C-alpha cells in the first residue's frame, strides 16, 4: 500500500487530506511541522509528501530542501498545498523541491487524481 | 456532526485563543516580530481551515484579517491599538459563528452584513496607514478591496431605463411590490474561484430589467478570457432578503438600492417633434383635470396618443399619463405636470424624494429570517475514470508536466538539494508516464536522469521533456477540441505560472462537495485515520471529558470493590475458619491495592489542568475593563503552570473573575488619583498561583487604595451585621473580613464604599463548595491581597465516619478540628443553647439529630459522655454531638444529583467497601 | 459538452463551462467571421458571456431557452 505523509500544522487540514486519501485506499501518516515531518521521513518510507507552507518550527520550504538534500529520500515527489495563490510562492515552492503547487482547499477529486498521476497509478 | 467539522471547531477555538493571547502579548511588545509572525500564522491557518467548509461569512472576515496581518508582518501597516481592537472584534465575531455552527451545524445568513462590515473595516486599516505613502498602492488596494462606493448617490433616473421597464417598475411599486436596483461587480479574479457571476445573476427572481456591461477594452489579441470585467445591473421586484440570501457569498461586490419613489421612474423619452401641436389638447386636458373628470381625461389622452407617432417624446409622455391615470388617479399635480411637459419636453415632477438605501430599511427590519441556503455555483459534471482522460484530468496532467518544466527551467544553482530536485522531477514524470502508459518516454527517462545527475544540470531532462511533452500535449489535443491549454515550449516563466495555475485554481474551490462526500461515513473513516496516524502527529490527545469522568467513576468503583477484600479475608477466617485462604486474600489485596492506588493517581494526573486555563482570559479582560474605566493597569501573571484538578480549576473561574473585576473597579484608582497620592499612574495587578503541599494557593494582589476598615465597620453596623459592642471592639483585620459576610454587599455598598465587597460572599461560598478557603488582607492606601486556597484534587475525600440515631454518616476530615468526649455534667445551657467550655473557650454545642430534624436524644456512652465532633465553620469552632465515632476512610465523593441535589446539608454520597452507601454531611450548611 | 467548432460556426452545447472561454476567444480571434449557434444552449459561463460581449460575433441561431435568450439580449444589446 502506498504511504503518504501529510504535513500541516492545522489538524483540520490534515484530517481533511487524510480522509480523502484513506478513502481511496492509501495509507497516511501525519506531521505537524517540518521538523516532525523530517524525522518521520528519515525513518519511514513514503511515496509522496503533501506539505503545507506556513508552519511553526520548520516551514514547508525548509522541509523540502532538507528532504531533497537527503540521499535516501530525495526523490520522493512532493505536492505543496497552500492558501497563498501568489506566483512568487509557487516559484519558491518549485525551487525548494516541490513538484506541484496546489491552492487550498484542494478538491478531493483533484487531490486523488494528482496523487494517482504522481504515483504512476492512473489519472 | 461529522468528525472533520468537530475537529475544525475544536481547533478553531484553540486558534482564537492563541490569537487573543498573541494580541495581548503584542500590546506589551509591539515590535516583537516573532509574535507578529506567530499571529499571522494563526490567522492564516484558521482561514485556511474555514475554507474547507461552506462558511463564507467566517472565511471573509478571516481573509481580511489575514491580509491585514500580512501587511503588518511586512511592515506596510503599523501595529496599533485600533488595529488590535479591530482584530479582537473580528475574532469575537468568528467565535460567535463557531458557537452557532456548533449549536446548529450550519451558519444562517443573518451574519452576512456584519461579516461584510467587519471585513470592510479590517481592509480599511490596510489602506489607511498606506495613505500618503504610496498613492498608487492605495488605488490598487481600494480597487482590490472590492468595496463599492456607497457614497455615490443613486438616482434611478440616471439609469435611462427603457420605457417599458420603467413602467413595469412603476406598476410594481404602485401595487405594493418592492422594486430594487442592484449593481453587481464581480471580483476580477472570480473565474479562478469557481464563481459564475452570470449564473448567479440568472438566479435573481422577478427580474424586470438588466444591463450587462464589460469594461474590457483591450485589443482582442491581448484579451484575457479569465479576467472578469463584467458589471451587472438588474431591476427586480424580488424581496430584498431573497437577494441578500442569493448574494451572501459576495456581499461586498453588490450594491442594492430600494426604489421607493415611483415618481422617479417617470421619464418620457423619444424624438422631439419640431412644432408641438398639442396646445389645444393641453388646454382641453387641463380643463378636464380641473373638473376632476378623470375618465374624460383618459379618453382624450388615448385619442391623442392614437394620432401621434409612437416614437415621439410626447407619445411617451402620454403613455405615462395613461399609466398614472390608472395607478395614481388622484395625483392631479402630477397629471398636470405631465401635460405641461408636452410644451417643454422636460418633466418636473412635484415633490421628488430621494431613494432610501436598503441598509436603513434593514436596520429596522433586522430580524427578517430567511431559510434555505441556495448555492449559486453550477455543479460540475463528474466524469468517470475511464481510459480516456476527462477534460479535468487532462488539465491536471498538463499542470504536472508544466510544473516540472518550470522546475527544470529554474537556474541550476549548485545547492545541496538540486540532486534531490532532479530525481523528484524524474520520479514525478515517471509516475505520469506509467499512469498514462507512455512506455517509450518512460524507457528514455532513466537515461536522461542519469545524464542530468552526471552534469548537475536539468538540461537532459528538459530535452527529454521537449521530446516527449508532445506525447502529453497531443494526448490532450486528441480529446480536447477547445483551447490549447498547453503552452508552446519557448515561453517565459511567468507565463508558465499563469498557465499552470489556471487549471488548478479554476477548480480549487467548491468545498461543499468535499464536506458532503466526507459526510458519508465519518465514523469509520475517523477510526481508520486514528489507527493510521499511529505514531500520532501530535503527542497530545484530546479526549472527551465524559470518557475521563467515566474512567474515574470506574476506578472509584474498583477502589470500593477492592475494599471489600479485607472483609472477605476476615470472613474466611472467622466464619469459614480457613486461615490460609484469609492470608492469601490479604496478599492479593495488597497487590490490587497498590495497582488501584496507582491508577487512581494516574487518572488524577490526567485530570490536572494548569491554572493558565483561567489565567489566559485575564489579559483581555483586564485590558477591556481598565480601558472602559479609564484606568491604567499593568497585569502580571505568575505560576500559570501550577496544576489542579479540572473541577477545581473550573470552580475557580467565576470567583477569580469576580475578584479581578472588583480589583479593577474598586481597588485600583484612576491615574489622576494615583498621581495625587504619589503612586505611579499605572496600577499593578498581580495574579499568582503556587502549590503548597496538597493545596493550590492563588493570590490577587493590587497596589490600589485598599480597604478602609472603619468604612466597613460602619456599613456592617448599619446593615445590622454586627452589634454595637462588636463595632467598638472589632479588630481592623476582622473588620476587613466582614466583606465576606452574607448580606454585606448590596448595590449601595458598591457606590458608597468603593472598596471590596461586591458579591464577596458569593465568592466565598463558591470557593468553599470545593473545600477551599478565601482570605483578605488590606492596607489603606497601599493595596489589597486576596488569597484563595484550594485542594489540588477533589476526587478522593478523607472522611470520618460517625454514628447517630443508628445511622452512619461521613464528615470531611478537613473540617474536623478534633474529636472530644464531653461529660454530660459539663454541658451548660446558655439562653437555651447548649455550650461547653473547651480549653478555656466557650464552644456552642449542637446535636446532630436536631440538625437532621430527628426528634431523638443523642446517646451518651457508659461514662455519660457525649461523643463530640469539633468542626470549624466560618472561622468558629462548633461542637456537634453524635452517638459515636468510627474509623476514617478514603472515599470517592459523588455529589448528589436530581431532587437529592437540593439537600444542601449533604455534600454527597459514597460507596463503602461492604457495598453500603455513606451519606457525607456538609456541616457548614447544616449549621 | 462544450463548444463544437465547425469551419465558420461554433455550436454551443447545452452548458458551456468556464474552461471553454479561452478556446472560444482564440477561435473568434482566428475566425473573425465565425458565427455562433446558441440554439441548444441553456447556460454559458460568465467568462464566455464576456468573450461574446467583447468580440460581438454574429449570432447565427438564438438560444431556444427563452430565459437565457432574454439575458443574452440584455448583455449583447450594445
XYZ file of N, CA and C in Angstrom, chain B residues 657-742:
258
model
N -12.712 35.713 38.426
C -13.122 36.804 37.549
C -13.779 37.910 38.369
N -14.595 37.474 39.302
C -15.277 38.406 40.189
C -14.270 39.271 40.939
N -13.272 38.595 41.484
C -12.278 39.296 42.306
C -11.494 40.285 41.441
N -11.074 39.817 40.266
C -10.279 40.684 39.404
C -11.107 41.901 38.989
N -12.364 41.658 38.701
C -13.229 42.763 38.322
C -13.341 43.791 39.423
N -13.533 43.275 40.644
C -13.612 44.149 41.807
C -12.370 44.980 41.946
N -11.261 44.285 41.789
C -9.990 44.939 41.972
C -9.852 46.105 41.004
N -10.268 45.880 39.760
C -10.154 46.922 38.746
C -11.152 48.038 39.019
N -12.321 47.605 39.432
C -13.413 48.539 39.597
C -13.192 49.421 40.820
N -12.891 48.772 41.953
C -12.881 49.499 43.220
C -11.509 49.595 43.857
N -10.642 48.691 43.512
C -9.335 48.693 44.162
C -8.395 49.713 43.561
N -8.144 49.554 42.284
C -7.182 50.427 41.626
C -7.820 51.772 41.293
N -7.054 52.838 41.492
C -7.584 54.170 41.294
C -7.290 54.646 39.873
N -7.914 55.739 39.523
C -7.650 56.326 38.219
C -6.261 56.950 38.238
N -5.651 57.125 37.072
C -4.272 57.640 37.016
C -4.109 58.957 37.766
N -5.127 59.839 37.692
C -5.008 61.139 38.343
C -4.931 60.966 39.858
N -5.865 60.143 40.372
C -5.900 59.931 41.822
C -4.586 59.322 42.287
N -4.091 58.383 41.515
C -2.845 57.722 41.883
C -1.700 58.718 41.902
N -1.680 59.541 40.878
C -0.602 60.522 40.808
C -0.666 61.454 42.016
N -1.895 61.848 42.375
C -2.067 62.746 43.510
C -1.575 62.092 44.797
N -1.724 60.761 44.878
C -1.308 60.053 46.082
C 0.173 59.686 46.024
N 0.834 60.158 44.991
C 2.262 59.895 44.881
C 2.596 58.493 44.391
N 1.611 57.825 43.765
C 1.880 56.491 43.222
C 2.095 56.594 41.721
N 2.754 55.606 41.134
C 2.849 55.628 39.659
C 1.452 55.571 39.043
N 1.280 56.255 37.934
C -0.043 56.341 37.307
C -0.574 54.963 36.953
N 0.318 54.081 36.587
C -0.113 52.749 36.182
C -0.211 51.854 37.406
N -1.394 51.311 37.647
C -1.593 50.423 38.772
C -1.072 49.033 38.443
N -0.789 48.263 39.486
C -0.256 46.937 39.238
C -1.219 45.902 39.795
N -1.501 44.908 38.998
C -2.363 43.821 39.444
C -1.592 42.526 39.239
N -1.368 41.837 40.337
C -0.599 40.592 40.255
C -1.513 39.421 40.567
N -1.521 38.461 39.688
C -2.272 37.240 39.965
C -1.259 36.103 39.986
N -1.160 35.450 41.109
C -0.102 34.457 41.257
C -0.680 33.138 41.734
N -0.241 32.063 41.144
C -0.662 30.739 41.588
C 0.569 29.988 42.061
N 0.415 29.234 43.125
C 1.539 28.413 43.574
C 0.969 27.190 44.280
N 1.837 26.195 44.434
C 1.366 24.994 45.098
C 1.985 24.908 46.475
N 1.151 24.645 47.461
C 1.667 24.464 48.811
C 1.174 23.131 49.305
N 2.087 22.196 49.429
C 1.788 20.784 49.715
C 0.605 20.336 48.862
N -0.509 19.950 49.437
C -1.581 19.427 48.590
C -2.644 20.484 48.290
N -2.228 21.751 48.339
C -3.199 22.796 48.022
C -2.634 23.792 47.019
N -3.561 24.388 46.289
C -3.162 25.434 45.366
C -3.481 26.773 46.018
N -2.513 27.659 45.966
C -2.720 28.972 46.553
C -2.796 29.987 45.419
N -3.841 30.769 45.409
C -3.954 31.797 44.389
C -4.087 33.156 45.054
N -3.239 34.058 44.664
C -3.252 35.393 45.271
C -3.573 36.435 44.217
N -4.378 37.389 44.605
C -4.673 38.512 43.718
C -4.267 39.766 44.478
N -3.198 40.375 44.016
C -2.622 41.488 44.773
C -2.670 42.758 43.929
N -3.220 43.818 44.482
C -3.174 45.077 43.748
C -2.558 46.159 44.626
N -2.078 47.206 44.007
C -1.498 48.299 44.784
C -2.457 49.495 44.753
N -3.721 49.170 44.913
C -4.754 50.201 44.856
C -4.946 50.888 46.201
N -6.161 51.341 46.449
C -6.341 52.157 47.630
C -6.652 51.343 48.895
N -6.771 50.037 48.739
C -7.016 49.212 49.912
C -8.416 49.376 50.454
N -8.658 48.742 51.572
C -9.995 48.803 52.158
C -9.900 49.523 53.499
N -10.774 50.476 53.709
C -10.773 51.221 54.968
C -11.627 50.471 55.989
N -11.017 49.933 57.046
C -11.780 49.099 57.999
C -12.919 49.887 58.633
N -12.703 51.184 58.844
C -13.753 51.973 59.500
C -15.016 52.036 58.652
N -14.814 52.240 57.374
C -15.969 52.294 56.471
C -16.720 50.967 56.523
N -15.962 49.878 56.514
C -16.586 48.555 56.532
C -17.373 48.362 57.838
N -16.716 48.701 58.928
C -17.356 48.534 60.245
C -18.713 49.236 60.258
N -18.681 50.492 59.870
C -19.909 51.283 59.942
C -20.987 50.733 59.029
N -20.560 50.319 57.852
C -21.544 49.734 56.925
C -22.157 48.481 57.527
N -21.290 47.653 58.096
C -21.763 46.384 58.666
C -22.732 46.660 59.809
N -22.414 47.698 60.549
C -23.286 48.037 61.675
C -24.637 48.528 61.151
N -24.567 49.406 60.159
C -25.810 49.919 59.563
C -26.675 48.790 59.028
N -26.012 47.802 58.481
C -26.758 46.688 57.895
C -27.221 45.702 58.959
N -26.805 45.943 60.199
C -27.202 45.044 61.261
C -26.411 43.751 61.291
N -25.292 43.733 60.631
C -24.489 42.517 60.613
C -23.680 42.368 61.901
N -23.361 43.500 62.513
C -22.671 43.440 63.805
C -23.399 44.363 64.779
N -23.262 44.062 66.099
C -23.920 44.923 67.071
C -22.946 46.000 67.558
N -23.434 46.828 68.435
C -22.651 47.991 68.857
C -21.349 47.590 69.542
N -21.449 46.570 70.411
C -20.243 46.141 71.119
C -19.169 45.688 70.134
N -19.588 44.888 69.169
C -18.629 44.410 68.178
C -18.031 45.582 67.421
N -18.895 46.526 67.111
C -18.450 47.681 66.342
C -17.270 48.366 67.030
N -17.344 48.386 68.353
C -16.274 49.066 69.061
C -15.037 48.215 69.237
N -15.264 46.929 69.401
C -14.143 46.074 69.753
C -13.442 45.419 68.567
N -14.123 45.328 67.476
C -13.627 44.524 66.365
C -12.256 45.030 65.867
N -11.385 44.086 65.589
C -10.055 44.469 65.098
C -10.162 44.869 63.626
N -9.157 45.591 63.136
C -9.195 46.023 61.739
C -9.274 44.833 60.789
N -8.469 43.797 61.076
C -8.464 42.624 60.197
C -9.849 41.981 60.175
N -10.439 41.816 61.350
C -11.772 41.216 61.405
C -12.774 42.075 60.649
N -12.575 43.391 60.765
C -13.483 44.293 60.054
C -13.386 44.077 58.549
N -12.154 43.985 58.059
C -11.980 43.762 56.625
C -12.628 42.447 56.203
N -12.514 41.452 57.085
C -13.107 40.147 56.765
C -14.619 40.210 56.626
N -15.206 41.268 57.173
C -16.664 41.388 57.082
C -17.154 41.468 55.643
N -16.253 41.793 54.718
C -16.716 41.871 53.326
C -17.233 40.519 52.851
N -16.793 39.458 53.539
C -17.252 38.125 53.112
C -18.590 37.759 53.740
N -19.054 38.573 54.689
C -20.292 38.233 55.362
C -21.464 38.301 54.389
N -22.339 37.315 54.520
C -23.511 37.308 53.649
C -24.340 38.557 53.921
